[in-house]
Coordinates of C-alpha atoms in Angstrom, one line a residue:
M21 CA 29.1 2.7 -16.5
S22 CA 27.0 -0.4 -15.8
T23 CA 25.9 -2.5 -18.8
A24 CA 22.9 -4.0 -17.0
P25 CA 20.0 -5.2 -19.2
A26 CA 17.0 -2.9 -19.4
P27 CA 14.6 -3.3 -16.4
S28 CA 11.1 -4.5 -16.6
L29 CA 9.0 -1.3 -16.1
V30 CA 5.5 -1.0 -14.7
I31 CA 3.7 2.3 -14.7
V32 CA 0.9 2.3 -12.1
S33 CA -1.8 4.8 -12.7
G34 CA -5.5 5.4 -12.1
M35 CA -7.9 7.2 -9.9
S36 CA -7.2 8.3 -6.4
G37 CA -9.0 5.9 -4.1
S38 CA -8.8 3.0 -6.5
G39 CA -6.0 1.2 -4.7
K40 CA -2.7 2.5 -6.3
S41 CA -0.9 2.5 -2.9
G42 CA -1.9 -1.2 -2.4
A43 CA -0.8 -2.1 -5.9
L44 CA 2.6 -0.4 -5.4
H45 CA 3.1 -2.2 -2.1
T46 CA 2.3 -5.5 -3.8
L47 CA 4.9 -4.8 -6.5
E48 CA 7.4 -3.8 -3.8
D49 CA 6.8 -7.0 -1.9
L50 CA 7.4 -8.9 -5.2
G51 CA 10.8 -7.3 -5.6
Y52 CA 10.1 -4.2 -7.7
Y53 CA 12.0 -1.0 -7.0
C54 CA 9.2 1.4 -6.5
V55 CA 8.8 5.2 -6.9
D56 CA 5.6 7.1 -6.1
N57 CA 4.5 10.3 -8.0
L58 CA 7.2 10.7 -10.6
P59 CA 6.6 13.5 -13.1
A60 CA 6.1 11.9 -16.5
E61 CA 8.8 13.9 -18.3
L62 CA 11.4 12.6 -15.9
L63 CA 10.6 8.9 -16.6
P64 CA 13.1 8.4 -19.5
E65 CA 16.0 10.0 -17.5
F66 CA 15.0 7.9 -14.4
V67 CA 15.1 4.7 -16.4
R68 CA 18.5 5.7 -17.9
R69 CA 19.9 6.4 -14.4
M70 CA 18.6 3.1 -13.1
Q71 CA 20.3 1.2 -16.0
A72 CA 23.6 3.0 -15.3
S73 CA 23.7 2.4 -11.5
E74 CA 26.0 -0.2 -10.0
A75 CA 23.1 -2.1 -8.4
A76 CA 20.6 -1.7 -11.3
P77 CA 17.2 -3.2 -10.3
S78 CA 15.8 -5.7 -12.8
R79 CA 12.2 -4.6 -12.1
I80 CA 10.9 -1.0 -11.6
A81 CA 7.4 0.3 -10.8
V82 CA 6.5 4.0 -11.0
V83 CA 3.3 5.7 -10.0
I84 CA 2.2 8.5 -12.4
D85 CA -1.3 10.0 -11.8
A86 CA -3.3 13.2 -11.5
R87 CA -1.0 14.6 -8.9
S88 CA 1.2 15.6 -11.8
L89 CA -1.8 17.0 -13.6
G90 CA 0.1 19.1 -16.1
D91 CA 2.4 16.3 -17.1
L92 CA -0.2 13.6 -18.2
A93 CA 0.0 14.7 -21.8
D94 CA 3.7 13.7 -21.7
V95 CA 3.0 10.1 -20.7
P96 CA 2.7 8.5 -24.1
M97 CA 6.0 10.1 -25.3
A98 CA 7.7 9.2 -22.0
L99 CA 6.6 5.6 -22.4
S100 CA 8.0 5.6 -26.0
Q101 CA 11.3 7.0 -24.8
A102 CA 11.5 4.4 -22.0
G103 CA 10.7 1.7 -24.5
A104 CA 13.5 2.9 -26.8
L105 CA 15.9 2.3 -23.9
G106 CA 14.7 -1.3 -23.9
A107 CA 12.5 -1.0 -20.7
N108 CA 9.4 -2.6 -22.2
P109 CA 6.9 -0.5 -20.2
R110 CA 3.5 -1.8 -19.2
L111 CA 0.8 0.5 -18.0
L112 CA -1.4 -0.8 -15.1
Y113 CA -4.5 1.3 -14.6
L114 CA -6.8 1.1 -11.5
E115 CA -10.3 2.5 -11.2
A116 CA -13.4 2.2 -9.2
R117 CA -17.0 3.4 -9.4
D118 CA -17.6 6.9 -8.1
E119 CA -19.8 5.8 -5.1
V120 CA -17.1 3.3 -4.1
V121 CA -14.4 6.0 -4.1
L122 CA -16.7 8.3 -2.2
R123 CA -17.2 5.6 0.4
R124 CA -13.5 4.9 0.7
Y125 CA -12.7 8.6 1.3
A126 CA -15.5 8.8 3.9
D127 CA -14.1 5.7 5.7
T128 CA -10.6 7.1 5.9
R129 CA -11.3 10.8 6.2
R130 CA -8.3 11.5 3.9
R131 CA -8.2 14.5 1.6
H132 CA -8.5 13.9 -2.1
P133 CA -5.3 15.1 -3.9
L134 CA -7.3 17.5 -6.1
S135 CA -9.2 19.0 -3.2
H136 CA -6.6 21.8 -3.1
L137 CA -8.4 23.2 -6.2
G138 CA -11.4 24.1 -4.0
L139 CA -13.6 21.3 -5.4
A140 CA -16.1 19.2 -3.5
L141 CA -15.1 15.6 -3.2
A142 CA -17.6 14.4 -5.9
D143 CA -16.3 17.0 -8.3
A144 CA -12.6 16.1 -7.5
I145 CA -13.3 12.5 -8.3
S146 CA -15.0 13.5 -11.6
L147 CA -12.0 15.7 -12.6
D148 CA -9.6 12.9 -11.6
R149 CA -11.4 10.4 -13.9
Q150 CA -11.6 12.9 -16.8
A151 CA -7.9 13.9 -16.5
L152 CA -6.7 10.3 -16.5
R153 CA -8.9 9.2 -19.5
P154 CA -6.0 9.3 -22.0
L155 CA -3.9 7.0 -19.7
R156 CA -6.9 4.6 -19.4
Q157 CA -7.1 4.3 -23.1
I158 CA -3.5 3.2 -23.5
A159 CA -3.4 0.9 -20.4
E160 CA -2.3 -2.7 -21.0
I161 CA -3.9 -3.9 -17.8
L162 CA -7.1 -2.4 -16.5
I163 CA -8.4 -3.4 -13.1
D164 CA -11.7 -2.2 -11.6
T165 CA -11.3 -2.5 -7.8
S166 CA -14.9 -1.6 -6.9
E167 CA -15.8 -5.1 -5.7
M168 CA -12.3 -6.1 -4.6
N169 CA -10.7 -6.2 -1.2
I170 CA -6.9 -5.7 -0.9
H171 CA -6.2 -9.5 -1.0
Q172 CA -8.2 -9.9 -4.2
M173 CA -6.3 -7.0 -5.8
R174 CA -2.9 -8.4 -4.8
R175 CA -3.9 -11.8 -6.3
R176 CA -5.0 -10.2 -9.5
I177 CA -1.7 -8.2 -9.8
Q178 CA 0.4 -11.2 -9.0
A179 CA -1.5 -13.1 -11.7
E180 CA -1.2 -10.3 -14.3
F181 CA 2.6 -10.1 -13.8
G182 CA 3.1 -13.9 -13.7
L183 CA 4.2 -13.8 -10.1
G184 CA 1.3 -15.6 -8.4
G185 CA 2.0 -18.0 -5.6
A186 CA 0.0 -20.6 -3.9
G187 CA -0.9 -20.7 -0.2
L188 CA -2.3 -18.2 2.2
S189 CA -1.7 -14.5 1.8
L190 CA -1.5 -12.5 5.0
L191 CA -2.3 -8.9 5.4
F192 CA -1.5 -6.9 8.6
E193 CA -3.6 -3.8 8.7
S194 CA -3.5 -0.9 11.1
F195 CA -6.5 1.4 11.7
A196 CA -8.1 4.0 14.0
Y197 CA -11.0 2.8 16.1
R198 CA -12.8 6.2 15.6
H199 CA -13.1 5.4 11.9
G200 CA -14.4 1.9 12.4
V201 CA -13.0 -1.7 12.4
P202 CA -12.0 -3.0 8.9
A203 CA -15.0 -5.0 7.6
D204 CA -12.9 -7.8 6.2
A205 CA -10.6 -8.4 9.2
D206 CA -10.3 -12.0 10.4
F207 CA -8.6 -11.2 13.7
V208 CA -8.7 -7.8 15.4
F209 CA -6.4 -6.7 18.3
D210 CA -7.0 -3.6 20.4
A211 CA -3.7 -1.7 21.0
R212 CA -5.3 1.1 23.0
V213 CA -4.3 -0.7 26.2
L214 CA -0.6 0.0 25.4
P215 CA 1.3 3.2 26.2
N216 CA 0.6 5.9 23.6
P217 CA 3.5 7.7 22.0
H218 CA 1.1 10.5 21.0
W219 CA 1.5 12.0 24.4
D220 CA 5.3 12.5 23.8
A221 CA 5.6 15.8 21.9
R222 CA 8.8 14.5 20.2
L223 CA 7.0 11.4 18.9
R224 CA 3.6 12.8 18.1
P225 CA 4.2 13.9 14.4
L226 CA 6.0 10.6 13.7
S227 CA 4.4 7.2 13.0
G228 CA 4.9 3.6 14.0
R229 CA 7.2 3.1 11.0
D230 CA 9.7 5.7 12.3
P231 CA 12.8 4.5 14.2
E232 CA 12.2 6.8 17.1
V233 CA 8.7 5.3 17.7
L234 CA 9.9 1.8 17.1
E235 CA 12.7 2.2 19.7
H236 CA 10.3 3.9 22.2
L237 CA 7.7 1.0 22.0
D238 CA 10.3 -1.7 21.9
A239 CA 11.5 -0.4 25.3
Q240 CA 8.0 -0.7 26.9
P241 CA 7.6 -4.0 29.0
E242 CA 3.8 -4.0 28.4
V243 CA 4.4 -3.9 24.6
T244 CA 6.8 -6.8 24.8
T245 CA 4.3 -8.9 26.7
Y246 CA 1.5 -7.9 24.3
M247 CA 3.7 -8.8 21.3
T248 CA 4.7 -12.1 22.8
Q249 CA 1.1 -13.2 23.5
V250 CA -0.2 -12.1 20.1
Q251 CA 2.7 -13.8 18.3
G252 CA 1.9 -17.0 20.1
F253 CA -1.8 -16.7 19.2
L254 CA -1.0 -16.1 15.5
D255 CA 1.7 -18.8 15.3
T256 CA -0.9 -21.3 16.6
W257 CA -4.0 -20.3 14.6
L258 CA -2.9 -18.7 11.3
P259 CA -1.6 -22.1 9.9
K260 CA -5.0 -23.6 10.6
L261 CA -6.6 -21.1 8.2
R262 CA -4.7 -22.8 5.3
S263 CA -7.0 -24.8 3.1
E264 CA -7.7 -25.4 -0.6
T265 CA -10.5 -22.8 -0.6
R266 CA -9.0 -20.1 1.7
S267 CA -6.4 -17.9 0.0
Y268 CA -6.0 -14.9 2.4
A269 CA -6.4 -13.7 5.9
T270 CA -6.4 -10.2 7.5
V271 CA -5.0 -9.4 10.9
A272 CA -6.0 -5.9 12.1
F273 CA -4.5 -3.8 14.9
G274 CA -6.4 -0.7 16.1
C275 CA -5.5 2.2 18.3
S276 CA -6.9 5.7 18.9
G277 CA -5.4 7.5 15.9
G278 CA -4.1 4.6 13.7
R279 CA -0.7 6.2 13.6
H280 CA 1.6 4.8 16.3
R281 CA 0.7 1.7 18.3
S282 CA -1.3 -0.1 15.6
V283 CA 1.2 0.8 12.9
Y284 CA 4.1 -0.5 15.0
L285 CA 2.3 -3.8 15.8
A286 CA 1.3 -4.4 12.1
E287 CA 4.9 -3.8 11.0
R288 CA 6.4 -6.0 13.8
M289 CA 3.9 -8.9 13.2
A290 CA 4.5 -8.8 9.5
R291 CA 8.2 -9.0 10.0
H292 CA 7.7 -11.9 12.5
C293 CA 5.7 -13.8 10.0
R294 CA 8.2 -13.3 7.2
E295 CA 11.0 -14.5 9.5
T296 CA 9.0 -17.6 10.4
G297 CA 8.4 -18.7 6.8
W298 CA 5.3 -17.0 5.5
V299 CA 5.9 -16.0 1.8
D300 CA 3.1 -13.7 0.9
V301 CA 2.9 -11.0 3.7
A302 CA 1.6 -7.5 3.1
V303 CA 1.1 -4.5 5.3
H304 CA -1.5 -1.8 4.9
H305 CA -1.9 1.3 7.2
R306 CA -5.4 2.5 6.6
E307 CA -4.9 5.9 8.1
L308 CA -1.5 6.6 6.5
D309 CA -1.4 4.9 3.1

């Protein structure tokens, strides 16, 4: 059995629509081993197994929220048990004002995780806030994201965990045009001119993150030309956005459904930028995350 030291453990919790997915992606980009929606009672055993593994991660982030509604009362005990294993857990809690959460759900058209209870959206948000109150009370780090964009939230998390870096942060975001263009995008590219995997029944249920879709689009000459031209544009102009006052930039790719072409391009461009030396690069798929 491994004798690895206990990992640093971050519990990410908070309201649906407050930015937990973005927070988890930020921690993942910073080297955390991330798990979404872990039942609270499984946390001690999960930490124990991570410590015992041959390639034990030194940093772990776990999302526990209202999706495991019946388990929330177990969270304080689970944190104590994880702490007894030496994991030193820290609870990061995200929230936002009700009107902001309502607007975010209206923008993305996603279903609230508590809507299966037959509640109207406003009532689901109220129940979510009420159910999570015990976790909010014991949170070590509380972030209200109501007035934040994803760049500002990333910076805050990086600062809270002592992992902040200087320079320009890049966010590559995919979206569906029918839900509107992201308001904070610096550059917007329209991928609707490219061949659409949606019309291939085999690819339709997949997304631009799946290998089958990646392989399909990689083989399209029009996509290759588009990628080459956009890469050249970004390689030329993104470095010119660096300044003492500018800390982030958003590059958005849109297509009809925000599922295939735009997701593919956001992933490919993010990889390209990482490979060409950009340090702080994030990806957000508005219609999927």
